[in-house]
XYZ file of C-alpha atoms in Angstrom:
725
model
C -12.689 -32.152 19.938
C -10.636 -34.887 19.832
C -6.715 -34.650 18.855
C -7.488 -36.071 15.477
C -9.292 -32.833 14.565
C -6.663 -30.338 16.076
C -5.279 -28.172 13.416
C -3.277 -24.560 12.947
C -6.652 -23.624 12.607
C -7.819 -25.007 15.922
C -4.523 -25.316 17.952
C -4.993 -27.109 21.649
C -5.720 -24.800 24.423
C -2.337 -25.369 26.491
C -2.983 -27.562 29.737
C -1.110 -25.746 32.277
C 0.490 -22.104 32.288
C 3.943 -23.054 31.914
C 2.930 -25.052 28.791
C 1.742 -21.721 27.111
C 5.690 -20.788 27.478
C 6.569 -23.768 25.503
C 7.921 -23.474 21.677
C 9.226 -19.832 22.773
C 12.574 -18.729 22.010
C 14.775 -17.614 24.786
C 14.261 -13.867 24.126
C 10.109 -14.218 23.631
C 9.993 -16.091 26.944
C 11.743 -13.245 28.830
C 8.956 -11.047 27.493
C 6.378 -13.813 28.884
C 7.791 -14.226 32.309
C 7.954 -10.168 32.850
C 5.017 -8.966 34.688
C 5.461 -6.652 36.613
C 6.884 -2.949 36.394
C 7.660 -1.336 32.874
C 8.574 -3.389 29.983
C 10.221 -2.117 26.760
C 9.904 -4.992 23.795
C 11.956 -3.507 21.019
C 10.814 -6.219 18.330
C 12.307 -6.391 14.768
C 10.009 -7.313 11.711
C 9.198 -11.169 11.630
C 10.676 -11.305 15.049
C 7.240 -12.751 16.817
C 6.087 -9.762 18.869
C 2.301 -10.642 18.729
C 3.354 -14.264 20.023
C 5.306 -13.022 22.824
C 2.928 -10.205 24.031
C -0.121 -12.836 23.853
C 1.448 -15.595 25.546
C 3.032 -13.063 28.022
C -0.683 -11.925 28.912
C -1.735 -15.601 28.005
C 1.081 -16.665 31.129
C 0.025 -14.245 33.572
C -3.575 -14.980 33.568
C -2.957 -18.941 33.690
C -0.818 -18.552 36.493
C -3.113 -16.416 38.410
C -0.947 -13.274 38.502
C -3.185 -11.382 36.279
C -6.807 -11.015 36.653
C -8.002 -11.194 32.749
C -10.366 -8.353 33.138
C -7.668 -6.093 34.650
C -5.498 -6.230 31.835
C -6.090 -3.827 28.452
C -4.068 -4.394 25.361
C -4.419 -1.753 22.749
C -3.181 -1.442 19.393
C -3.808 0.397 16.272
C -6.386 -1.316 13.738
C -9.187 -3.591 14.425
C -7.695 -6.488 12.445
C -4.540 -6.304 14.769
C -6.994 -6.622 18.033
C -9.463 -9.156 16.564
C -5.704 -11.249 15.676
C -4.832 -10.213 19.191
C -8.308 -11.537 20.961
C -8.405 -14.567 19.129
C -4.726 -15.930 19.919
C -5.374 -14.819 23.772
C -8.807 -17.320 23.218
C -6.548 -19.873 21.850
C -4.438 -19.704 24.905
C -7.163 -20.028 27.568
C -7.077 -16.234 28.301
C -10.208 -15.074 26.966
C -11.767 -12.192 29.062
C -8.950 -10.254 28.140
C -9.965 -6.800 26.601
C -7.815 -6.542 23.572
C -8.872 -2.967 21.664
C -7.832 -0.217 19.800
C -7.235 3.074 21.564
C -10.578 4.676 19.792
C -12.553 1.467 21.057
C -11.336 1.658 24.387
C -11.716 5.347 24.920
C -15.511 5.298 23.178
C -16.621 2.323 25.805
C -15.268 4.739 28.830
C -17.052 7.362 27.353
C -20.311 5.975 26.939
C -20.328 4.478 30.006
C -19.189 7.471 32.324
C -20.959 10.539 29.671
C -24.317 10.332 32.144
C -22.236 11.070 35.204
C -19.414 13.214 34.148
C -21.317 15.667 32.048
C -25.513 14.571 32.037
C -27.681 14.084 29.546
C -27.209 11.814 25.982
C -23.608 11.711 24.896
C -23.409 13.419 21.394
C -23.893 11.203 18.341
C -20.820 10.063 16.970
C -20.003 11.214 13.575
C -19.212 8.286 11.007
C -17.593 10.247 8.433
C -16.399 14.380 9.032
C -16.024 15.122 5.322
C -19.661 16.540 4.778
C -18.867 18.748 7.872
C -15.557 19.850 6.756
C -17.389 21.047 3.209
C -20.018 22.498 4.691
C -17.186 24.534 6.873
C -15.440 25.109 3.549
C -18.637 26.424 2.023
C -19.285 28.891 5.217
C -15.887 30.412 4.522
C -16.329 30.665 0.932
C -13.367 28.411 0.125
C -13.897 26.011 -2.392
C -12.745 22.574 -2.014
C -13.227 19.749 -4.563
C -13.483 16.002 -3.640
C -9.731 15.267 -2.989
C -9.029 18.496 -1.596
C -11.629 17.988 1.047
C -10.001 14.442 1.969
C -6.552 16.292 2.326
C -8.167 19.037 4.350
C -9.859 16.548 6.766
C -6.789 14.851 6.865
C -5.050 18.118 8.257
C -7.940 18.595 10.735
C -6.898 14.777 11.974
C -3.691 15.586 12.050
C -4.153 18.790 14.431
C -6.307 16.936 16.725
C -4.278 14.061 17.684
C -1.008 16.042 17.641
C -3.287 18.493 20.497
C -3.172 21.895 17.958
C -5.978 23.920 18.343
C -7.289 26.056 15.061
C -5.546 29.192 16.134
C -2.353 27.213 16.408
C -2.536 25.252 13.297
C -0.298 27.467 10.944
C 2.466 27.569 13.533
C 2.378 24.058 13.805
C 2.635 23.499 10.219
C 5.713 25.491 9.834
C 7.173 24.179 12.817
C 6.762 20.532 11.837
C 8.056 21.516 8.481
C 4.665 19.532 7.124
C 3.217 20.251 3.456
C 0.130 21.764 3.719
C -2.548 20.640 1.040
C -3.732 24.503 1.054
C -2.959 27.982 2.912
C -2.384 27.278 6.443
C -4.351 29.995 6.931
C -7.597 28.827 5.236
C -7.361 25.281 6.712
C -6.902 27.261 10.378
C -10.528 29.172 9.095
C -12.029 25.717 7.784
C -10.833 24.145 11.182
C -12.467 26.428 13.866
C -15.752 26.533 11.881
C -15.665 22.550 11.557
C -15.470 22.651 15.520
C -18.209 25.241 15.630
C -20.463 23.455 13.202
C -20.235 20.335 15.619
C -21.167 22.323 18.463
C -23.966 23.565 17.013
C -25.564 20.081 15.536
C -24.438 18.136 19.102
C -21.758 15.786 16.941
C -18.141 14.485 17.861
C -15.771 12.876 15.678
C -13.293 9.983 16.278
C -10.486 12.451 17.726
C -12.971 13.665 20.208
C -13.586 10.497 21.921
C -10.007 10.556 22.736
C -9.904 14.345 23.498
C -13.112 14.073 25.526
C -11.994 11.130 27.335
C -8.890 12.624 28.055
C -10.943 15.922 29.704
C -12.960 13.698 31.617
C -10.287 11.750 33.268
C -8.180 15.091 33.880
C -11.111 17.048 35.594
C -12.686 13.933 37.477
C -10.205 12.113 39.352
C -13.117 10.178 40.780
C -13.943 8.385 37.236
C -9.913 8.233 36.645
C -9.644 5.946 39.770
C -12.849 4.277 38.759
C -11.158 3.229 35.723
C -7.575 2.609 37.233
C -8.792 0.173 39.696
C -10.631 -1.524 36.671
C -7.435 -1.783 34.708
C -4.125 -2.916 36.635
C -1.993 -3.934 33.712
C -1.733 -2.206 30.333
C -0.070 -3.557 26.732
C 0.473 -1.510 23.822
C 1.251 -2.934 20.487
C 2.942 -0.889 17.428
C 4.324 1.568 20.395
C 6.286 3.516 17.407
C 3.384 4.818 15.928
C 1.526 6.533 19.170
C 0.584 10.119 18.826
C 0.773 12.797 21.393
C -2.837 12.261 22.339
C -3.015 8.994 22.541
C 0.023 9.185 24.784
C -1.911 11.500 26.847
C -4.722 8.797 27.012
C -2.240 6.296 28.008
C -0.708 8.693 30.993
C -3.874 8.883 32.736
C -5.135 5.502 32.465
C -1.883 4.453 34.561
C -1.876 7.103 36.654
C 1.109 6.975 38.924
C 1.494 2.962 38.395
C 3.934 1.322 35.876
C 2.578 -1.442 35.261
C 3.001 -0.888 31.297
C 4.639 -3.371 28.475
C 4.955 -1.387 25.221
C 6.502 -3.197 21.897
C 7.317 -1.294 18.871
C 10.156 -0.820 16.275
C 11.148 2.518 15.365
C 12.083 1.345 12.467
C 8.795 0.966 11.131
C 7.590 3.983 11.607
C 5.911 5.312 8.712
C 2.977 7.153 9.527
C 4.484 10.586 10.903
C 2.007 12.538 8.303
C -0.778 11.104 10.598
C 1.130 12.082 13.585
C 2.595 9.019 15.030
C 5.988 9.650 16.370
C 8.557 7.084 17.552
C 9.833 9.619 20.202
C 7.503 7.639 23.093
C 8.914 4.476 22.056
C 12.548 5.851 22.262
C 11.982 7.835 25.157
C 10.702 5.079 27.289
C 13.836 4.066 28.991
C 14.198 7.838 30.367
C 10.868 8.120 31.657
C 10.885 3.992 33.068
C 14.623 4.072 34.410
C 13.952 0.862 35.800
C 12.213 -0.855 32.756
C 13.039 -4.302 31.797
C 13.846 -4.113 28.060
C 14.045 -7.044 25.780
C 14.953 -7.178 22.003
C 13.423 -9.326 19.515
C 15.895 -9.737 16.422
C 15.469 -13.578 15.856
C 13.288 -13.150 12.189
C 11.198 -15.912 11.477
C 9.492 -14.645 8.591
C 12.190 -13.953 5.863
C 15.573 -15.494 4.466
C 19.059 -15.135 5.439
C 19.048 -13.323 1.658
C 16.537 -10.786 2.661
C 17.222 -9.864 5.968
C 20.821 -9.028 5.049
C 19.238 -6.454 2.617
C 17.141 -5.079 5.173
C 19.896 -4.650 7.624
C 21.939 -3.031 4.943
C 19.152 -0.476 4.102
C 19.134 0.627 8.067
C 23.205 0.347 8.437
C 22.879 3.292 6.083
C 20.252 5.150 8.048
C 20.592 8.488 10.097
C 18.559 10.003 12.640
C 17.476 8.966 16.182
C 15.533 5.971 14.858
C 18.417 4.665 13.357
C 20.379 4.738 16.445
C 18.246 2.435 18.068
C 17.816 -0.194 14.387
C 18.092 -3.606 15.106
C 20.359 -6.129 13.801
C 17.974 -8.891 12.343
C 19.491 -12.491 12.320
C 17.413 -14.946 10.015
C 15.962 -18.127 11.544
C 14.897 -19.648 7.929
C 17.082 -21.940 5.809
C 19.121 -19.778 2.941
C 17.063 -18.711 -0.134
C 17.522 -17.033 -3.525
C 19.313 -13.688 -3.555
C 17.710 -10.062 -3.880
C 17.040 -10.097 -7.723
C 18.148 -6.715 -8.833
C 16.786 -5.667 -12.818
C 17.167 -2.540 -14.716
C 14.768 -2.010 -17.594
C 14.859 0.136 -20.133
C 11.464 1.731 -19.561
C 8.739 1.458 -17.139
C 6.392 -0.673 -19.924
C 9.275 -2.725 -20.258
C 9.617 -3.259 -16.357
C 6.457 -4.079 -15.998
C 6.077 -6.690 -18.714
C 9.578 -7.966 -17.180
C 7.820 -8.267 -13.544
C 4.725 -9.911 -14.912
C 6.602 -12.647 -16.813
C 8.758 -13.441 -13.602
C 5.454 -13.598 -11.617
C 3.870 -15.706 -13.931
C 6.916 -18.022 -13.888
C 6.630 -18.425 -10.134
C 3.120 -18.940 -10.292
C 4.061 -21.629 -12.797
C 6.588 -23.307 -10.443
C 4.012 -23.195 -7.836
C 3.954 -20.066 -5.571
C 0.655 -19.428 -5.180
C -0.825 -16.143 -7.105
C -1.910 -14.816 -3.356
C 1.480 -15.330 -2.121
C 3.002 -12.915 -4.494
C 2.840 -8.784 -4.146
C 4.046 -6.118 -6.357
C 4.591 -2.829 -3.732
C 5.233 -0.045 -5.293
C 5.388 3.973 -3.929
C 1.933 5.343 -4.769
C -1.121 4.585 -5.971
C -0.639 5.974 -9.460
C 1.786 3.405 -10.807
C -0.457 0.417 -10.324
C -1.725 1.180 -14.101
C 0.705 -0.033 -15.864
C 0.769 -3.315 -13.680
C -2.646 -3.998 -13.855
C -2.138 -4.133 -17.629
C 1.133 -6.323 -17.830
C -0.525 -8.564 -15.499
C -3.467 -8.777 -17.401
C -1.584 -9.417 -20.784
C 0.347 -12.285 -19.347
C -3.090 -14.284 -17.879
C -2.256 -13.628 -14.157
C -4.875 -12.875 -11.711
C -4.492 -9.648 -9.566
C -6.062 -7.911 -6.557
C -5.752 -4.170 -5.864
C -5.300 -3.582 -1.985
C -5.537 -0.153 -0.614
C -6.489 1.564 -3.627
C -9.296 1.491 -6.613
C -8.490 0.351 -9.538
C -6.708 2.914 -12.114
C -9.585 3.317 -14.332
C -12.356 3.111 -11.508
C -10.497 6.057 -9.711
C -12.969 9.309 -9.346
C -10.516 11.612 -11.070
C -9.940 9.290 -13.606
C -13.730 8.166 -14.415
C -14.536 12.028 -14.525
C -11.442 12.829 -16.661
C -13.082 9.989 -19.199
C -16.255 11.826 -19.139
C -14.953 15.360 -20.125
C -12.618 14.005 -22.941
C -15.199 12.269 -24.129
C -17.601 15.442 -24.145
C -14.649 17.483 -25.674
C -14.609 14.601 -28.419
C -18.388 14.748 -29.561
C -18.087 18.522 -29.104
C -14.664 18.733 -31.639
C -14.102 22.222 -32.800
C -17.318 23.672 -31.076
C -15.639 23.107 -27.661
C -13.910 26.593 -26.994
C -11.731 24.800 -23.871
C -10.093 23.469 -27.696
C -9.377 26.676 -29.472
C -5.899 27.324 -28.955
C -5.185 23.187 -28.893
C -3.357 22.237 -32.154
C -2.484 18.446 -31.682
C -4.178 15.801 -29.218
C -1.765 15.990 -26.103
C -2.589 19.486 -26.143
C -5.828 18.985 -26.500
C -5.748 16.300 -23.590
C -3.895 18.846 -21.307
C -6.457 21.324 -22.092
C -9.565 19.666 -20.870
C -7.999 17.813 -17.851
C -6.507 21.292 -16.754
C -10.274 21.837 -15.830
C -9.957 18.567 -13.292
C -6.752 19.522 -11.537
C -4.222 18.982 -14.046
C -1.377 21.462 -14.150
C 2.175 21.546 -15.784
C 3.550 21.506 -12.670
C 3.339 18.675 -9.679
C 1.136 20.133 -6.859
C 3.884 20.395 -3.287
C 3.082 17.856 -0.678
C 1.250 14.708 -0.906
C -1.935 13.004 -0.250
C -4.985 12.949 -1.975
C -4.534 16.120 -4.525
C -1.035 14.675 -5.545
C -2.600 11.026 -6.177
C -5.097 12.528 -8.419
C -2.289 14.892 -10.138
C -0.283 12.054 -10.584
C -3.663 9.689 -12.666
C -4.399 12.643 -14.501
C -0.608 13.275 -15.560
C -0.440 9.392 -16.339
C -3.781 9.885 -18.780
C -1.380 12.938 -20.107
C 1.486 11.220 -20.722
C -0.811 8.305 -22.534
C -1.990 10.472 -25.043
C 1.178 11.905 -25.751
C 2.410 8.362 -26.217
C -0.891 7.601 -28.589
C -0.330 10.627 -30.449
C 3.347 9.516 -31.208
C 2.237 6.003 -32.273
C -0.533 7.079 -34.593
C 0.146 10.248 -36.888
C -3.045 12.244 -36.876
C -4.872 10.725 -33.526
C -7.901 12.359 -32.839
C -9.394 13.203 -29.331
C -12.237 10.186 -30.473
C -9.438 7.376 -31.151
C -7.769 8.263 -27.318
C -11.609 7.912 -25.931
C -11.700 4.585 -27.838
C -8.157 3.646 -26.720
C -8.903 4.132 -23.405
C -12.195 2.545 -23.335
C -10.411 -0.971 -24.393
C -7.686 -0.661 -22.007
C -10.450 -0.287 -19.026
C -12.489 -3.125 -20.435
C -9.249 -5.264 -20.755
C -8.497 -4.664 -17.439
C -11.924 -5.657 -15.556
C -11.195 -7.154 -12.134
C -10.754 -11.293 -11.971
C -13.121 -12.979 -9.824
C -10.268 -15.226 -8.319
C -7.545 -14.805 -5.797
C -4.607 -13.350 -7.298
C -1.023 -11.213 -6.982
C -1.220 -8.335 -4.574
C -0.845 -4.780 -6.039
C -0.510 -2.615 -3.238
C 1.599 0.426 -2.366
C 4.389 0.213 0.527
C 2.063 1.758 3.082
C -0.760 -0.355 2.339
C 1.479 -3.357 2.440
C 2.546 -2.515 6.391
C 1.593 -5.611 8.805
C 1.454 -8.146 5.748
C 4.081 -11.025 4.132
C 3.950 -13.101 1.015
C 6.139 -15.343 -0.054
C 7.665 -13.302 -3.351
C 7.492 -9.671 -3.332
C 8.339 -7.184 -6.178
C 9.417 -3.796 -5.171
C 9.070 -1.741 -8.486
C 9.875 1.903 -9.410
C 13.013 2.503 -7.341
C 14.076 5.373 -8.896
C 15.176 8.651 -7.367
C 11.740 11.128 -7.270
C 9.754 7.940 -6.639
C 12.206 6.473 -3.737
C 12.504 8.567 -1.928
C 9.486 10.629 -3.138
C 10.108 13.649 -4.805
C 8.733 15.864 -2.120
C 10.482 14.473 0.613
C 12.488 17.342 1.172
C 14.122 17.074 4.729
C 16.696 14.574 6.458
C 13.739 13.141 8.261
C 11.520 13.046 5.151
C 14.202 11.062 3.409
C 14.842 8.915 6.160
C 11.227 7.867 6.359
C 11.344 7.044 2.721
C 14.347 4.767 3.614
C 11.791 3.156 6.182
C 9.438 2.477 4.120
C 11.634 0.325 1.866
C 12.773 -1.110 5.070
C 9.109 -2.271 5.513
C 8.665 -2.705 1.736
C 12.079 -5.693 1.586
C 10.678 -7.185 5.303
C 7.440 -8.203 3.974
C 9.028 -10.801 1.230
C 9.783 -14.275 2.818
C 11.282 -16.119 0.347
C 11.530 -14.513 -2.840
C 12.587 -10.611 -3.551
C 13.197 -8.704 -6.479
C 14.011 -4.791 -6.854
C 13.857 -3.287 -10.221
C 13.519 0.031 -11.674
C 13.687 1.727 -15.181
C 15.999 4.311 -16.736
C 13.134 6.209 -18.649
C 9.347 6.495 -18.677
C 8.372 5.520 -21.956
C 10.462 3.333 -24.688
C 12.865 5.092 -26.672
C 12.768 7.854 -24.105
C 16.153 9.256 -22.730
C 17.813 7.064 -19.773
C 18.007 9.984 -17.386
C 16.960 8.019 -14.401
C 18.514 6.555 -11.671
C 18.673 3.525 -9.348
C 17.376 5.058 -5.617
C 20.187 6.048 -3.624
C 19.220 3.554 -0.717
C 20.710 0.447 -2.630
C 23.909 2.405 -3.292
C 26.799 -0.204 -2.003
C 23.920 -2.824 -1.699
C 23.191 -4.071 -5.065
C 25.896 -5.221 -6.884
C 28.033 -2.856 -8.908
C 27.268 0.017 -6.689
C 29.974 0.106 -3.893
C 31.051 3.677 -4.601
C 29.264 7.190 -4.563
C 30.451 7.814 -8.226
C 28.957 4.404 -9.512
C 25.467 4.982 -9.747
C 25.854 5.524 -13.656
C 27.191 1.646 -13.786
C 23.951 -0.018 -12.762
C 23.546 -3.356 -13.986
C 27.473 -4.460 -13.328
C 28.140 -6.915 -11.159
C 25.172 -9.074 -11.362
C 22.599 -6.512 -12.162
C 20.433 -8.082 -14.597
C 19.307 -5.774 -17.690
C 16.463 -5.606 -19.796
C 13.670 -8.474 -19.916
C 12.384 -11.715 -19.107
C 14.990 -11.830 -16.299
C 17.679 -11.707 -18.346
C 17.257 -13.862 -20.652
C 16.313 -12.126 -23.507
C 18.817 -9.371 -25.099
C 17.475 -5.843 -24.818
C 15.447 -4.762 -27.372
C 15.850 -2.246 -30.326
C 13.384 -0.420 -31.812
C 9.784 -1.997 -32.732
C 9.152 -1.240 -36.569
C 5.965 -1.504 -38.239
C 6.303 -4.582 -40.830
C 4.180 -2.687 -43.109
C 5.619 1.136 -43.279
C 8.381 0.455 -41.064
C 8.075 3.173 -38.432
C 9.089 3.000 -35.130
C 6.583 1.312 -32.840
C 6.072 2.723 -29.199
C 2.673 2.040 -28.249
C 2.250 -1.144 -27.033
C -0.987 -2.445 -28.729
C 0.877 -1.498 -32.092
C 3.848 -3.085 -31.043
C 2.068 -6.571 -30.227
C 0.763 -6.340 -34.022
C 3.862 -5.454 -35.385
C 2.386 -2.397 -36.929
C 0.796 1.094 -36.984
C -2.783 0.879 -36.090
C -3.598 3.151 -39.135
C -1.416 0.857 -41.594
C -3.614 -1.289 -43.611
C -4.361 -4.479 -42.307
C -4.439 -8.321 -43.464
C -6.100 -9.797 -40.844
C -8.010 -13.150 -41.370
C -11.639 -11.906 -40.023
C -13.120 -15.419 -40.266
C -9.884 -16.245 -38.108
C -10.160 -13.746 -35.810
C -13.859 -14.555 -35.285
C -13.222 -18.404 -34.532
C -10.247 -17.655 -32.228
C -12.734 -15.544 -30.049
C -15.442 -18.148 -30.223
C -12.285 -20.289 -28.872
C -11.293 -17.934 -26.150
C -14.854 -17.563 -24.773
C -15.041 -21.292 -24.453
C -11.564 -21.451 -22.585
C -12.238 -18.356 -20.484
C -15.827 -20.418 -19.050
C -13.892 -23.505 -18.435
C -11.300 -21.813 -16.800
C -13.418 -19.350 -14.515
C -11.253 -16.712 -15.813
C -12.231 -13.105 -17.783
C -11.530 -13.601 -21.532
C -8.022 -11.768 -21.085
C -6.599 -13.959 -19.558
C -6.195 -16.389 -22.127
C -5.457 -13.906 -25.040
C -6.191 -10.224 -25.793
C -8.038 -8.546 -28.266
C -4.416 -7.482 -29.564
C -2.915 -10.853 -29.052
C -6.061 -12.640 -31.443
C -5.730 -9.968 -33.839
C -1.942 -10.936 -34.365
C -2.352 -14.015 -34.758
C -5.178 -13.766 -37.454
C -3.045 -11.074 -39.264
C 0.084 -13.515 -39.123
C -1.633 -16.898 -39.270
C 1.245 -19.028 -37.257
C 1.377 -22.296 -38.963
C 4.926 -23.704 -36.121
C 5.184 -23.235 -32.507
C 8.237 -20.845 -33.186
C 5.866 -18.528 -35.517
C 3.497 -18.491 -32.847
C 5.765 -18.149 -29.958
C 7.139 -14.758 -31.668
C 3.935 -13.072 -31.043
C 3.801 -10.495 -28.485
C 1.340 -11.885 -25.703
C 1.834 -15.717 -26.539
C 4.720 -16.985 -23.702
C 5.906 -20.224 -22.908
C 3.147 -21.015 -21.019
C 0.615 -19.853 -22.919
C 2.394 -21.895 -25.964
C 2.430 -24.903 -23.848
C -1.503 -24.399 -22.801
C -3.111 -23.495 -25.907
C -0.470 -23.656 -28.723
C -2.160 -26.780 -30.360
C -5.299 -25.453 -29.975
C -4.477 -22.056 -31.871
C -2.510 -23.461 -34.509
C -5.496 -26.064 -35.086
C -7.702 -23.067 -35.691
C -5.178 -20.979 -38.070
C -5.052 -24.527 -39.770
C -8.841 -24.497 -40.340
C -9.665 -26.774 -37.456
C -11.919 -26.159 -34.725
C -9.233 -26.245 -31.973
C -9.908 -29.723 -30.139
C -6.570 -31.283 -30.513
C -5.123 -29.078 -27.592
C -4.219 -30.162 -23.800
C -7.428 -31.487 -22.337
C -6.412 -30.849 -18.719
C -6.945 -27.382 -18.639
């Protein structure tokens, strides 16, 4: 490879050990040179921790201090382990083992099983959920698909915290953990699950760690063989270590102390899986002679983003907060974080979509933008808003709303009830559309009161509750609407949100965003009850919610937007309040009593980044009724009011849209949605001003498609528009 072919994708391998240290800042260099004894690296978000530890290993190997085969680096995801191996190869340190805890333990278990136990190792169970289902059935406990997932998660938590079935109820009570079912029932299922595994000669992923620990404890000869192999250990994301993983690490180490750990207690957001920052926070107590290095130079985010992140943690309490890191941005200044208050959730989603569209138009790639929310059930309104704005998007860590199992099942049930009509006994006592929907969805897990705790059961309930709210809004907007009308509306919404085939804006939960970063991040739905989430009851649970918001803030490199809505639906009572975590940080919230003054001192209100006045009631142009449903507001009339749409014009617009979509290689809705085309065909605009007044025709679409649309409305073929699509 010649020098001309080198790139950031294929960097040149450093020629010498000292060259490995080039480009490291003083603290990273200190980490790289600390090659003996215990080392604790406290690394804040964006401070280059992976760079520091990979250069540390590479320098040790290249300097002849470490033998590649004697180093074991462990982390928590295959993606992180793969990235570490790739960086080590680029630094000339191939041969170093970089694995997840499970992967490293599995290799050892497979190798030593014949010697330690004899015979063939039991088959590894790839997915334990079916075995959990069998155990529940034998206990005569009926679990649906989502409850199975939650109970499976509880069994995993019990095993990584080294809790046996009989001790599970007491452990749950001690941890103030919200169990998805009666702890006694879960204990019973857990015990039978373990019995079924033994009967069928299978093991699960947690057993890989447990059995490896057992062998190393019982067979000192095997433990010594592993210790001769691995002389030096590195653990990334140490704040996420479970008690079981720590026990395995202790056995690998023996009485030695060549251990380097890297972590940040302020990014502990997975305690529900058994992760605890205690091992990181206690490291210096266990190793009094440890070298401790703090990485606080933030290379990811601007000073404005870092200032907010530091402010969030300055208000934190608890043990993790006592060890927080004050980040120092190394980037040039950027824009201040934007705080926006909206009247309702649809307005928040529409305003967010408009801001994103403006960023894309200004040159920010859609793939470098993210919308982050607390729970997956919040995605639907943002999917719709981005679709209406013509912005491509992708979901990470969750199924699209209308593709979720519970939403599909609900659709089938509602469709069946609509066909049965008065013959469905479920609807006997339901005298209006919302009560009919509630009756049908109650068979699928919806209840008037949300379930306690988190997990799949809560996610399922949130999805069904979103459908109930949609039915309520639909009934208010369309007097006399039937179940069949609602099913048709759901079908139209699902069709309009067909996943785009191009890379787009990331929609993700805050948990799914851990370890990622974008140029622009929109943190949405930041109201009390969602951030912190309602079921965060204890002080520690609330503090974990604060850390979750901190993780969201530190995902942003340059642009950061934080928003909330005062009510759920248009016209609703403005009873919501922005999250307590922003108190004293956002403009106008300097004192405890100033929450009601949200919007003062620079906080934007309303829509489109404050450029438009807050909208008043939208009235039907036919009958004068107040409109609340998005589709009706786009048409400016009730959907059952007489339409004066030019059918021929509508068909010409549809044909034109199909051609545009083919040229742009995008779904048709990214040009204009059906409702927007209907509104155009009804109002037949003749000027840019008349066209831009139609919902769904913003500045960008007016510039791009306005000439074509006006030509078609005037009777032409739409061939006069921009030829540079």
